[in-house]
Amino acid sequence: KRQVQYLQRSNARYGLDDPMIRKLFATELIEVGRTQHAREILRSGLGASDPDVMFLMAKSYLSDGDQALAEEYIDAALEAGVSADAIEAQRAELSTALQIKELMNELQASPGDARRYHVLAGAHEFVGNFDAAISVYEDGLDKAVGGLSFQTQIARLLFKKGDTQRAIEVATGIVDSEEVSAESQLQAYAVLGMSWALQREMKKAERALEQATVEGSQLAPAFYELAKIKSSKGETSVAIQLLQSAIDIDSSSLRYYMALAALYKQSNNIEKVVAVYEDGIARNPGSLQLINNLALVHMGQGENEKALSLALEALELAPDNARVLNTLGRVHSRGQDHKQAIRYLEQAVDLQPCL
């Protein structure tokens, strides 16, 4: 909502002549449910054949629940050149939206089955309708066997939608209860800690996250958030241990590797930085961001052949990525191949002038 307000002020002051600002404005309007306004923005001053416009139109209709029109715009966006990955993600949302009615009918037939509440709420969450997901869990609190555990999911969803105050209220009720499971209490402490952190109540956040990361916890985001707090206090060794635990729990989250590498870089332990990135790439083959960052590390160490090999690997994965092109240009510049450096740097600037 704050982003929409900022863009509204920008519109009032400068207008929406910049197509990128117009698309950004429409995107944020869709996120807060103002889909009709978003479509008006998209239709005025933007080309009807613009792939991004078609993609956002599909997203707006999907948000409204109009699957037929969403499908039409998805097909048009694919024909116009939107990436297949983006289209598949949109189709997955559409497919889930189509299943929601069926899932609701199944839940009505078995209102005491906790699993059906989780499935329906998960479908709503997948398409970004957090309020509907919360309502499903609230409806099942007194109906389903094991419904007390739904409180944890409600707290998590409130945090995810940005309502940290209500998330704190619900999570506090869970940790104070003697009726919920130990796992639910851990999850509630995680929500409390991350919510307090967003409210800049760092002492409260730290205490809650320490409770969420006790031995046996599998809550990787809690380890990550606590690591950020410890790092800010200068407790680097503790932060490193916490981030390594987060990676061991969830090796697919690239931000954990990035944070761990950054800590080692602060202490100028480049050997460890390289090891972290190599570990991340080994566990996540084709991870563009890690490959590109490792290329920059080798470049900084004067290891140009390794840097060039990695930069070319990244280019093969994403030939139109401005950051990759920028890295390749810089590597060529270090290697005194100025002609190639200029070529790739110009391409990078064309794609992203503010890079």
mmCIF file of C-alpha atoms in Angstrom:
data_model
loop_
_atom_site.group_PDB
_atom_site.id
_atom_site.type_symbol
_atom_site.label_atom_id
_atom_site.label_comp_id
_atom_site.label_asym_id
_atom_site.label_seq_id
_atom_site.Cartn_x
_atom_site.Cartn_y
_atom_site.Cartn_z
ATOM 1 C CA LYS A 1 0.000 0.000 0.000
ATOM 2 C CA ARG A 2 2.880 2.368 0.753
ATOM 3 C CA GLN A 3 4.304 1.649 -2.705
ATOM 4 C CA VAL A 4 0.961 2.520 -4.312
ATOM 5 C CA GLN A 5 0.815 5.767 -2.335
ATOM 6 C CA TYR A 6 4.348 6.650 -3.424
ATOM 7 C CA LEU A 7 3.495 5.997 -7.071
ATOM 8 C CA GLN A 8 0.286 8.013 -6.761
ATOM 9 C CA ARG A 9 2.321 10.970 -5.522
ATOM 10 C CA SER A 10 4.769 10.481 -8.385
ATOM 11 C CA ASN A 11 1.846 10.419 -10.807
ATOM 12 C CA ALA A 12 0.443 13.655 -9.397
ATOM 13 C CA ARG A 13 3.818 15.374 -9.552
ATOM 14 C CA TYR A 14 5.388 13.994 -12.707
ATOM 15 C CA GLY A 15 2.661 12.116 -14.562
ATOM 16 C CA LEU A 16 2.906 8.533 -15.807
ATOM 17 C CA ASP A 17 4.583 9.154 -19.133
ATOM 18 C CA ASP A 18 7.317 6.636 -18.389
ATOM 19 C CA PRO A 19 5.997 3.196 -19.470
ATOM 20 C CA MET A 20 8.053 1.451 -16.779
ATOM 21 C CA ILE A 21 6.516 3.601 -14.025
ATOM 22 C CA ARG A 22 3.067 2.939 -15.487
ATOM 23 C CA LYS A 23 3.637 -0.835 -15.413
ATOM 24 C CA LEU A 24 5.039 -0.670 -11.892
ATOM 25 C CA PHE A 25 2.014 1.327 -10.747
ATOM 26 C CA ALA A 26 -0.344 -1.234 -12.315
ATOM 27 C CA THR A 27 1.544 -4.097 -10.683
ATOM 28 C CA GLU A 28 1.232 -2.575 -7.215
ATOM 29 C CA LEU A 29 -2.461 -1.795 -7.763
ATOM 30 C CA ILE A 30 -3.092 -5.446 -8.609
ATOM 31 C CA GLU A 31 -1.267 -6.506 -5.433
ATOM 32 C CA VAL A 32 -3.637 -4.427 -3.264
ATOM 33 C CA GLY A 33 -6.761 -5.565 -5.123
ATOM 34 C CA ARG A 34 -7.420 -2.445 -7.211
ATOM 35 C CA THR A 35 -7.565 -4.407 -10.432
ATOM 36 C CA GLN A 36 -9.953 -2.157 -12.371
ATOM 37 C CA HIS A 37 -7.719 0.864 -11.750
ATOM 38 C CA ALA A 38 -4.714 -1.240 -12.815
ATOM 39 C CA ARG A 39 -6.376 -2.107 -16.121
ATOM 40 C CA GLU A 40 -7.181 1.540 -16.747
ATOM 41 C CA ILE A 41 -3.505 2.409 -16.240
ATOM 42 C CA LEU A 42 -2.433 -0.401 -18.560
ATOM 43 C CA ARG A 43 -4.879 0.552 -21.313
ATOM 44 C CA SER A 44 -4.008 4.248 -21.321
ATOM 45 C CA GLY A 45 -0.718 5.167 -22.882
ATOM 46 C CA LEU A 46 0.708 1.663 -23.294
ATOM 47 C CA GLY A 47 0.775 -0.400 -26.465
ATOM 48 C CA ALA A 48 -1.877 -3.109 -26.554
ATOM 49 C CA SER A 49 0.678 -5.511 -28.051
ATOM 50 C CA ASP A 50 3.223 -4.929 -25.276
ATOM 51 C CA PRO A 51 3.975 -8.390 -23.753
ATOM 52 C CA ASP A 52 4.252 -6.931 -20.240
ATOM 53 C CA VAL A 53 0.832 -5.308 -20.591
ATOM 54 C CA MET A 54 -0.738 -8.610 -21.626
ATOM 55 C CA PHE A 55 0.956 -10.397 -18.750
ATOM 56 C CA LEU A 56 -0.288 -7.838 -16.207
ATOM 57 C CA MET A 57 -3.786 -7.871 -17.697
ATOM 58 C CA ALA A 58 -3.823 -11.659 -17.202
ATOM 59 C CA LYS A 59 -2.699 -11.187 -13.608
ATOM 60 C CA SER A 60 -5.431 -8.624 -12.949
ATOM 61 C CA TYR A 61 -8.187 -10.882 -14.283
ATOM 62 C CA LEU A 62 -6.766 -13.837 -12.395
ATOM 63 C CA SER A 63 -6.938 -11.753 -9.217
ATOM 64 C CA ASP A 64 -10.608 -11.041 -10.016
ATOM 65 C CA GLY A 65 -11.311 -14.731 -10.519
ATOM 66 C CA ASP A 66 -12.114 -14.302 -14.232
ATOM 67 C CA GLN A 67 -10.278 -17.387 -15.473
ATOM 68 C CA ALA A 68 -11.534 -17.159 -19.064
ATOM 69 C CA LEU A 69 -10.139 -13.679 -19.691
ATOM 70 C CA ALA A 70 -6.972 -14.510 -17.746
ATOM 71 C CA GLU A 71 -6.371 -17.490 -20.034
ATOM 72 C CA GLU A 72 -6.842 -15.331 -23.143
ATOM 73 C CA TYR A 73 -4.248 -12.812 -21.989
ATOM 74 C CA ILE A 74 -1.839 -15.563 -20.919
ATOM 75 C CA ASP A 75 -1.954 -17.025 -24.437
ATOM 76 C CA ALA A 76 -1.484 -13.567 -25.963
ATOM 77 C CA ALA A 77 1.454 -12.836 -23.677
ATOM 78 C CA LEU A 78 3.163 -16.081 -24.656
ATOM 79 C CA GLU A 79 2.721 -15.293 -28.359
ATOM 80 C CA ALA A 80 4.063 -11.766 -27.789
ATOM 81 C CA GLY A 81 7.299 -12.993 -26.228
ATOM 82 C CA VAL A 82 6.888 -13.149 -22.453
ATOM 83 C CA SER A 83 9.267 -15.806 -21.086
ATOM 84 C CA ALA A 84 7.978 -19.349 -20.906
ATOM 85 C CA ASP A 85 8.920 -19.555 -17.205
ATOM 86 C CA ALA A 86 6.811 -16.504 -16.368
ATOM 87 C CA ILE A 87 3.893 -17.884 -18.354
ATOM 88 C CA GLU A 88 4.136 -21.276 -16.662
ATOM 89 C CA ALA A 89 4.048 -19.576 -13.263
ATOM 90 C CA GLN A 90 0.951 -17.675 -14.340
ATOM 91 C CA ARG A 91 -0.664 -20.833 -15.680
ATOM 92 C CA ALA A 92 0.051 -22.564 -12.376
ATOM 93 C CA GLU A 93 -1.820 -19.751 -10.597
ATOM 94 C CA LEU A 94 -4.700 -20.108 -13.037
ATOM 95 C CA SER A 95 -4.807 -23.870 -12.599
ATOM 96 C CA THR A 96 -4.919 -23.482 -8.818
ATOM 97 C CA ALA A 97 -7.655 -20.849 -9.075
ATOM 98 C CA LEU A 98 -9.748 -23.257 -11.131
ATOM 99 C CA GLN A 99 -9.307 -25.960 -8.481
ATOM 100 C CA ILE A 100 -10.372 -23.775 -5.555
ATOM 101 C CA LYS A 101 -14.107 -24.221 -6.127
ATOM 102 C CA GLU A 102 -13.683 -27.987 -6.231
ATOM 103 C CA LEU A 103 -11.580 -27.891 -3.064
ATOM 104 C CA MET A 104 -14.279 -25.839 -1.317
ATOM 105 C CA ASN A 105 -16.887 -28.471 -2.205
ATOM 106 C CA GLU A 106 -14.645 -31.230 -0.853
ATOM 107 C CA LEU A 107 -14.195 -29.319 2.408
ATOM 108 C CA GLN A 108 -17.941 -28.823 2.819
ATOM 109 C CA ALA A 109 -18.394 -32.572 2.431
ATOM 110 C CA SER A 110 -15.828 -33.308 5.187
ATOM 111 C CA PRO A 111 -15.708 -30.284 7.534
ATOM 112 C CA GLY A 112 -13.887 -32.244 10.243
ATOM 113 C CA ASP A 113 -10.923 -33.183 8.043
ATOM 114 C CA ALA A 114 -8.014 -30.873 8.958
ATOM 115 C CA ARG A 115 -6.079 -31.854 5.835
ATOM 116 C CA ARG A 116 -8.751 -30.375 3.571
ATOM 117 C CA TYR A 117 -8.447 -27.008 5.328
ATOM 118 C CA HIS A 118 -4.702 -27.034 4.723
ATOM 119 C CA VAL A 119 -5.163 -27.896 1.043
ATOM 120 C CA LEU A 120 -7.756 -25.187 0.403
ATOM 121 C CA ALA A 121 -5.882 -22.542 2.400
ATOM 122 C CA GLY A 122 -2.688 -23.484 0.562
ATOM 123 C CA ALA A 123 -4.411 -22.967 -2.791
ATOM 124 C CA HIS A 124 -5.591 -19.505 -1.746
ATOM 125 C CA GLU A 125 -2.102 -18.657 -0.497
ATOM 126 C CA PHE A 126 -0.531 -19.826 -3.755
ATOM 127 C CA VAL A 127 -2.566 -17.340 -5.783
ATOM 128 C CA GLY A 128 -1.816 -14.576 -3.277
ATOM 129 C CA ASN A 129 -5.204 -14.404 -1.554
ATOM 130 C CA PHE A 130 -3.963 -14.409 2.037
ATOM 131 C CA ASP A 131 -7.244 -13.124 3.480
ATOM 132 C CA ALA A 132 -9.129 -16.079 1.984
ATOM 133 C CA ALA A 133 -6.524 -18.495 3.347
ATOM 134 C CA ILE A 134 -6.846 -16.981 6.810
ATOM 135 C CA SER A 135 -10.636 -17.243 6.616
ATOM 136 C CA VAL A 136 -10.379 -20.955 5.789
ATOM 137 C CA TYR A 137 -8.287 -21.603 8.882
ATOM 138 C CA GLU A 138 -10.496 -19.430 11.075
ATOM 139 C CA ASP A 139 -13.534 -21.359 9.868
ATOM 140 C CA GLY A 140 -11.879 -24.638 10.820
ATOM 141 C CA LEU A 141 -10.741 -23.688 14.319
ATOM 142 C CA ASP A 142 -13.756 -25.264 16.022
ATOM 143 C CA LYS A 143 -14.720 -27.734 13.317
ATOM 144 C CA ALA A 144 -11.643 -29.765 12.453
ATOM 145 C CA VAL A 145 -9.836 -32.342 14.536
ATOM 146 C CA GLY A 146 -6.534 -30.697 15.525
ATOM 147 C CA GLY A 147 -7.869 -27.261 14.621
ATOM 148 C CA LEU A 148 -5.767 -25.584 17.315
ATOM 149 C CA SER A 149 -2.750 -25.922 15.025
ATOM 150 C CA PHE A 150 -4.529 -23.614 12.559
ATOM 151 C CA GLN A 151 -3.689 -20.666 14.817
ATOM 152 C CA THR A 152 -0.041 -21.064 13.841
ATOM 153 C CA GLN A 153 -0.927 -20.901 10.156
ATOM 154 C CA ILE A 154 -3.089 -17.825 10.760
ATOM 155 C CA ALA A 155 -0.173 -16.090 12.509
ATOM 156 C CA ARG A 156 2.184 -17.017 9.657
ATOM 157 C CA LEU A 157 -0.230 -15.725 7.003
ATOM 158 C CA LEU A 158 -0.828 -12.485 8.896
ATOM 159 C CA PHE A 159 2.926 -11.947 8.941
ATOM 160 C CA LYS A 160 3.188 -12.806 5.259
ATOM 161 C CA LYS A 161 0.516 -10.258 4.304
ATOM 162 C CA GLY A 162 2.290 -7.590 6.371
ATOM 163 C CA ASP A 163 -0.112 -7.371 9.321
ATOM 164 C CA THR A 164 2.628 -7.756 11.915
ATOM 165 C CA GLN A 165 0.599 -6.427 14.841
ATOM 166 C CA ARG A 166 -2.139 -9.039 14.457
ATOM 167 C CA ALA A 167 0.508 -11.685 13.786
ATOM 168 C CA ILE A 168 2.135 -10.819 17.113
ATOM 169 C CA GLU A 169 -1.198 -11.002 18.928
ATOM 170 C CA VAL A 170 -2.039 -14.434 17.526
ATOM 171 C CA ALA A 171 1.480 -15.822 17.984
ATOM 172 C CA THR A 172 1.634 -14.576 21.585
ATOM 173 C CA GLY A 173 -1.564 -16.493 22.333
ATOM 174 C CA ILE A 174 0.041 -19.650 20.930
ATOM 175 C CA VAL A 175 3.280 -19.471 22.935
ATOM 176 C CA ASP A 176 1.285 -18.794 26.106
ATOM 177 C CA SER A 177 -0.963 -21.816 25.509
ATOM 178 C CA GLU A 178 -0.361 -25.227 27.042
ATOM 179 C CA GLU A 179 -2.609 -26.963 24.517
ATOM 180 C CA VAL A 180 -0.584 -26.566 21.312
ATOM 181 C CA SER A 181 2.251 -28.819 20.173
ATOM 182 C CA ALA A 182 5.940 -28.046 20.603
ATOM 183 C CA GLU A 183 6.238 -27.626 16.829
ATOM 184 C CA SER A 184 3.439 -25.047 16.784
ATOM 185 C CA GLN A 185 5.159 -23.156 19.587
ATOM 186 C CA LEU A 186 8.431 -23.054 17.618
ATOM 187 C CA GLN A 187 6.593 -21.720 14.571
ATOM 188 C CA ALA A 188 4.838 -19.117 16.710
ATOM 189 C CA TYR A 189 8.155 -17.934 18.165
ATOM 190 C CA ALA A 190 9.472 -17.610 14.597
ATOM 191 C CA VAL A 191 6.500 -15.451 13.585
ATOM 192 C CA LEU A 192 6.924 -13.367 16.745
ATOM 193 C CA GLY A 193 10.612 -12.840 16.099
ATOM 194 C CA MET A 194 10.257 -11.884 12.456
ATOM 195 C CA SER A 195 7.297 -9.610 13.227
ATOM 196 C CA TRP A 196 9.166 -7.846 16.028
ATOM 197 C CA ALA A 197 12.140 -7.431 13.690
ATOM 198 C CA LEU A 198 9.967 -5.674 11.112
ATOM 199 C CA GLN A 199 8.729 -3.384 13.857
ATOM 200 C CA ARG A 200 12.376 -2.680 14.794
ATOM 201 C CA GLU A 201 11.907 -4.144 18.274
ATOM 202 C CA MET A 202 15.218 -5.964 17.977
ATOM 203 C CA LYS A 203 15.623 -7.167 21.588
ATOM 204 C CA LYS A 204 12.173 -8.765 21.530
ATOM 205 C CA ALA A 205 12.900 -10.189 18.067
ATOM 206 C CA GLU A 206 16.184 -11.707 19.221
ATOM 207 C CA ARG A 207 14.628 -13.358 22.269
ATOM 208 C CA ALA A 208 11.790 -14.871 20.244
ATOM 209 C CA LEU A 209 14.062 -16.088 17.448
ATOM 210 C CA GLU A 210 16.390 -17.727 19.955
ATOM 211 C CA GLN A 211 13.373 -19.724 21.142
ATOM 212 C CA ALA A 212 12.527 -20.609 17.521
ATOM 213 C CA THR A 213 16.036 -21.910 16.762
ATOM 214 C CA VAL A 214 16.570 -24.354 19.606
ATOM 215 C CA GLU A 215 18.097 -27.736 18.865
ATOM 216 C CA GLY A 216 15.879 -29.758 16.531
ATOM 217 C CA SER A 217 14.206 -26.751 14.935
ATOM 218 C CA GLN A 218 13.777 -26.961 11.157
ATOM 219 C CA LEU A 219 12.701 -23.336 10.696
ATOM 220 C CA ALA A 220 15.411 -22.081 8.321
ATOM 221 C CA PRO A 221 13.967 -18.532 7.984
ATOM 222 C CA ALA A 222 14.200 -18.103 11.768
ATOM 223 C CA PHE A 223 17.896 -19.050 11.717
ATOM 224 C CA TYR A 224 18.432 -16.557 8.869
ATOM 225 C CA GLU A 225 16.644 -13.703 10.646
ATOM 226 C CA LEU A 226 18.479 -14.353 13.910
ATOM 227 C CA ALA A 227 21.782 -14.404 11.990
ATOM 228 C CA LYS A 228 21.044 -10.905 10.674
ATOM 229 C CA ILE A 229 20.460 -9.637 14.215
ATOM 230 C CA LYS A 230 23.598 -11.281 15.572
ATOM 231 C CA SER A 231 25.652 -9.921 12.672
ATOM 232 C CA SER A 232 24.385 -6.388 13.331
ATOM 233 C CA LYS A 233 25.623 -6.756 16.924
ATOM 234 C CA GLY A 234 29.073 -7.851 15.773
ATOM 235 C CA GLU A 235 28.558 -11.492 16.770
ATOM 236 C CA THR A 236 29.915 -12.726 13.440
ATOM 237 C CA SER A 237 30.872 -16.247 14.475
ATOM 238 C CA VAL A 238 27.386 -16.879 15.873
ATOM 239 C CA ALA A 239 25.794 -15.462 12.719
ATOM 240 C CA ILE A 240 27.953 -17.755 10.562
ATOM 241 C CA GLN A 241 26.856 -20.829 12.535
ATOM 242 C CA LEU A 242 23.205 -19.800 12.226
ATOM 243 C CA LEU A 243 23.454 -19.291 8.467
ATOM 244 C CA GLN A 244 25.174 -22.636 8.017
ATOM 245 C CA SER A 245 22.304 -24.227 9.961
ATOM 246 C CA ALA A 246 19.803 -22.471 7.668
ATOM 247 C CA ILE A 247 21.610 -23.894 4.618
ATOM 248 C CA ASP A 248 21.676 -27.388 6.127
ATOM 249 C CA ILE A 249 17.916 -27.182 6.660
ATOM 250 C CA ASP A 250 17.069 -25.612 3.298
ATOM 251 C CA SER A 251 19.862 -25.818 0.755
ATOM 252 C CA SER A 252 17.708 -24.356 -2.046
ATOM 253 C CA SER A 253 17.400 -20.820 -0.641
ATOM 254 C CA LEU A 254 20.080 -18.755 -2.377
ATOM 255 C CA ARG A 255 19.817 -15.826 0.052
ATOM 256 C CA TYR A 256 21.382 -17.945 2.797
ATOM 257 C CA TYR A 257 24.510 -18.515 0.700
ATOM 258 C CA MET A 258 24.633 -14.823 -0.233
ATOM 259 C CA ALA A 259 24.437 -13.757 3.418
ATOM 260 C CA LEU A 260 27.055 -16.288 4.538
ATOM 261 C CA ALA A 261 29.444 -15.272 1.751
ATOM 262 C CA ALA A 262 28.956 -11.604 2.698
ATOM 263 C CA LEU A 263 29.971 -12.330 6.308
ATOM 264 C CA TYR A 264 33.128 -14.126 5.211
ATOM 265 C CA LYS A 265 33.908 -11.277 2.817
ATOM 266 C CA GLN A 266 33.640 -8.766 5.680
ATOM 267 C CA SER A 267 36.414 -10.633 7.467
ATOM 268 C CA ASN A 268 38.371 -10.875 4.194
ATOM 269 C CA ASN A 269 38.211 -14.685 4.206
ATOM 270 C CA ILE A 270 38.009 -15.024 0.431
ATOM 271 C CA GLU A 271 38.752 -18.750 0.516
ATOM 272 C CA LYS A 272 35.571 -19.252 2.556
ATOM 273 C CA VAL A 273 33.596 -16.937 0.253
ATOM 274 C CA VAL A 274 34.590 -19.089 -2.726
ATOM 275 C CA ALA A 275 33.747 -22.269 -0.807
ATOM 276 C CA VAL A 276 30.273 -20.986 0.087
ATOM 277 C CA TYR A 277 29.454 -20.059 -3.505
ATOM 278 C CA GLU A 278 30.845 -23.338 -4.851
ATOM 279 C CA ASP A 279 28.770 -25.270 -2.314
ATOM 280 C CA GLY A 280 25.658 -23.327 -3.318
ATOM 281 C CA ILE A 281 26.251 -23.950 -7.022
ATOM 282 C CA ALA A 282 26.883 -27.659 -6.405
ATOM 283 C CA ARG A 283 23.587 -27.960 -4.520
ATOM 284 C CA ASN A 284 21.722 -25.693 -6.940
ATOM 285 C CA PRO A 285 23.075 -26.258 -10.465
ATOM 286 C CA GLY A 286 22.369 -23.359 -12.818
ATOM 287 C CA SER A 287 21.889 -20.822 -9.995
ATOM 288 C CA LEU A 288 22.606 -17.669 -11.983
ATOM 289 C CA GLN A 289 23.123 -15.283 -9.071
ATOM 290 C CA LEU A 290 25.669 -17.526 -7.338
ATOM 291 C CA ILE A 291 27.607 -18.193 -10.554
ATOM 292 C CA ASN A 292 27.715 -14.486 -11.387
ATOM 293 C CA ASN A 293 28.834 -13.566 -7.863
ATOM 294 C CA LEU A 294 31.556 -16.217 -7.872
ATOM 295 C CA ALA A 295 32.826 -14.806 -11.179
ATOM 296 C CA LEU A 296 33.109 -11.381 -9.525
ATOM 297 C CA VAL A 297 35.011 -12.860 -6.567
ATOM 298 C CA HIS A 298 37.550 -14.524 -8.855
ATOM 299 C CA MET A 299 37.844 -11.297 -10.853
ATOM 300 C CA GLY A 300 38.562 -9.384 -7.667
ATOM 301 C CA GLN A 301 41.333 -11.864 -6.870
ATOM 302 C CA GLY A 302 42.900 -11.407 -10.292
ATOM 303 C CA GLU A 303 41.891 -14.929 -11.359
ATOM 304 C CA ASN A 304 40.608 -13.808 -14.726
ATOM 305 C CA GLU A 305 40.438 -17.190 -16.452
ATOM 306 C CA LYS A 306 38.185 -18.619 -13.727
ATOM 307 C CA ALA A 307 36.128 -15.422 -13.727
ATOM 308 C CA LEU A 308 35.686 -15.494 -17.511
ATOM 309 C CA SER A 309 34.693 -19.154 -17.518
ATOM 310 C CA LEU A 310 32.001 -18.516 -14.886
ATOM 311 C CA ALA A 311 30.796 -15.309 -16.559
ATOM 312 C CA LEU A 312 30.380 -17.169 -19.866
ATOM 313 C CA GLU A 313 28.480 -19.926 -18.054
ATOM 314 C CA ALA A 314 26.170 -17.287 -16.602
ATOM 315 C CA LEU A 315 25.737 -15.707 -20.044
ATOM 316 C CA GLU A 316 24.679 -19.045 -21.480
ATOM 317 C CA LEU A 317 22.029 -19.323 -18.777
ATOM 318 C CA ALA A 318 20.766 -15.735 -19.223
ATOM 319 C CA PRO A 319 21.996 -14.008 -22.399
ATOM 320 C CA ASP A 320 19.817 -10.935 -21.797
ATOM 321 C CA ASN A 321 20.595 -10.399 -18.115
ATOM 322 C CA ALA A 322 22.093 -6.933 -17.577
ATOM 323 C CA ARG A 323 24.061 -7.923 -14.467
ATOM 324 C CA VAL A 324 25.616 -10.901 -16.235
ATOM 325 C CA LEU A 325 26.548 -8.750 -19.233
ATOM 326 C CA ASN A 326 28.014 -6.154 -16.881
ATOM 327 C CA THR A 327 30.126 -8.803 -15.144
ATOM 328 C CA LEU A 328 31.355 -10.163 -18.476
ATOM 329 C CA GLY A 329 32.271 -6.648 -19.599
ATOM 330 C CA ARG A 330 34.212 -5.986 -16.405
ATOM 331 C CA VAL A 331 36.058 -9.307 -16.658
ATOM 332 C CA HIS A 332 37.083 -8.531 -20.253
ATOM 333 C CA SER A 333 38.196 -5.075 -19.142
ATOM 334 C CA ARG A 334 40.424 -6.606 -16.445
ATOM 335 C CA GLY A 335 41.862 -8.861 -19.132
ATOM 336 C CA GLN A 336 42.632 -5.820 -21.307
ATOM 337 C CA ASP A 337 40.190 -6.960 -24.014
ATOM 338 C CA HIS A 338 38.610 -3.524 -24.274
ATOM 339 C CA LYS A 339 36.712 -4.197 -27.488
ATOM 340 C CA GLN A 340 34.786 -7.082 -25.894
ATOM 341 C CA ALA A 341 34.433 -5.129 -22.652
ATOM 342 C CA ILE A 342 32.749 -2.215 -24.440
ATOM 343 C CA ARG A 343 30.500 -4.601 -26.362
ATOM 344 C CA TYR A 344 29.105 -6.288 -23.262
ATOM 345 C CA LEU A 345 28.944 -3.155 -21.124
ATOM 346 C CA GLU A 346 26.968 -1.329 -23.814
ATOM 347 C CA GLN A 347 24.524 -4.220 -23.964
ATOM 348 C CA ALA A 348 24.172 -4.114 -20.179
ATOM 349 C CA VAL A 349 23.458 -0.374 -20.175
ATOM 350 C CA ASP A 350 20.923 -0.741 -23.005
ATOM 351 C CA LEU A 351 19.032 -3.313 -20.950
ATOM 352 C CA GLN A 352 19.335 -1.513 -17.599
ATOM 353 C CA PRO A 353 20.544 2.103 -17.854
ATOM 354 C CA CYS A 354 20.719 2.609 -14.091
ATOM 355 C CA LEU A 355 22.971 -0.415 -13.527
#
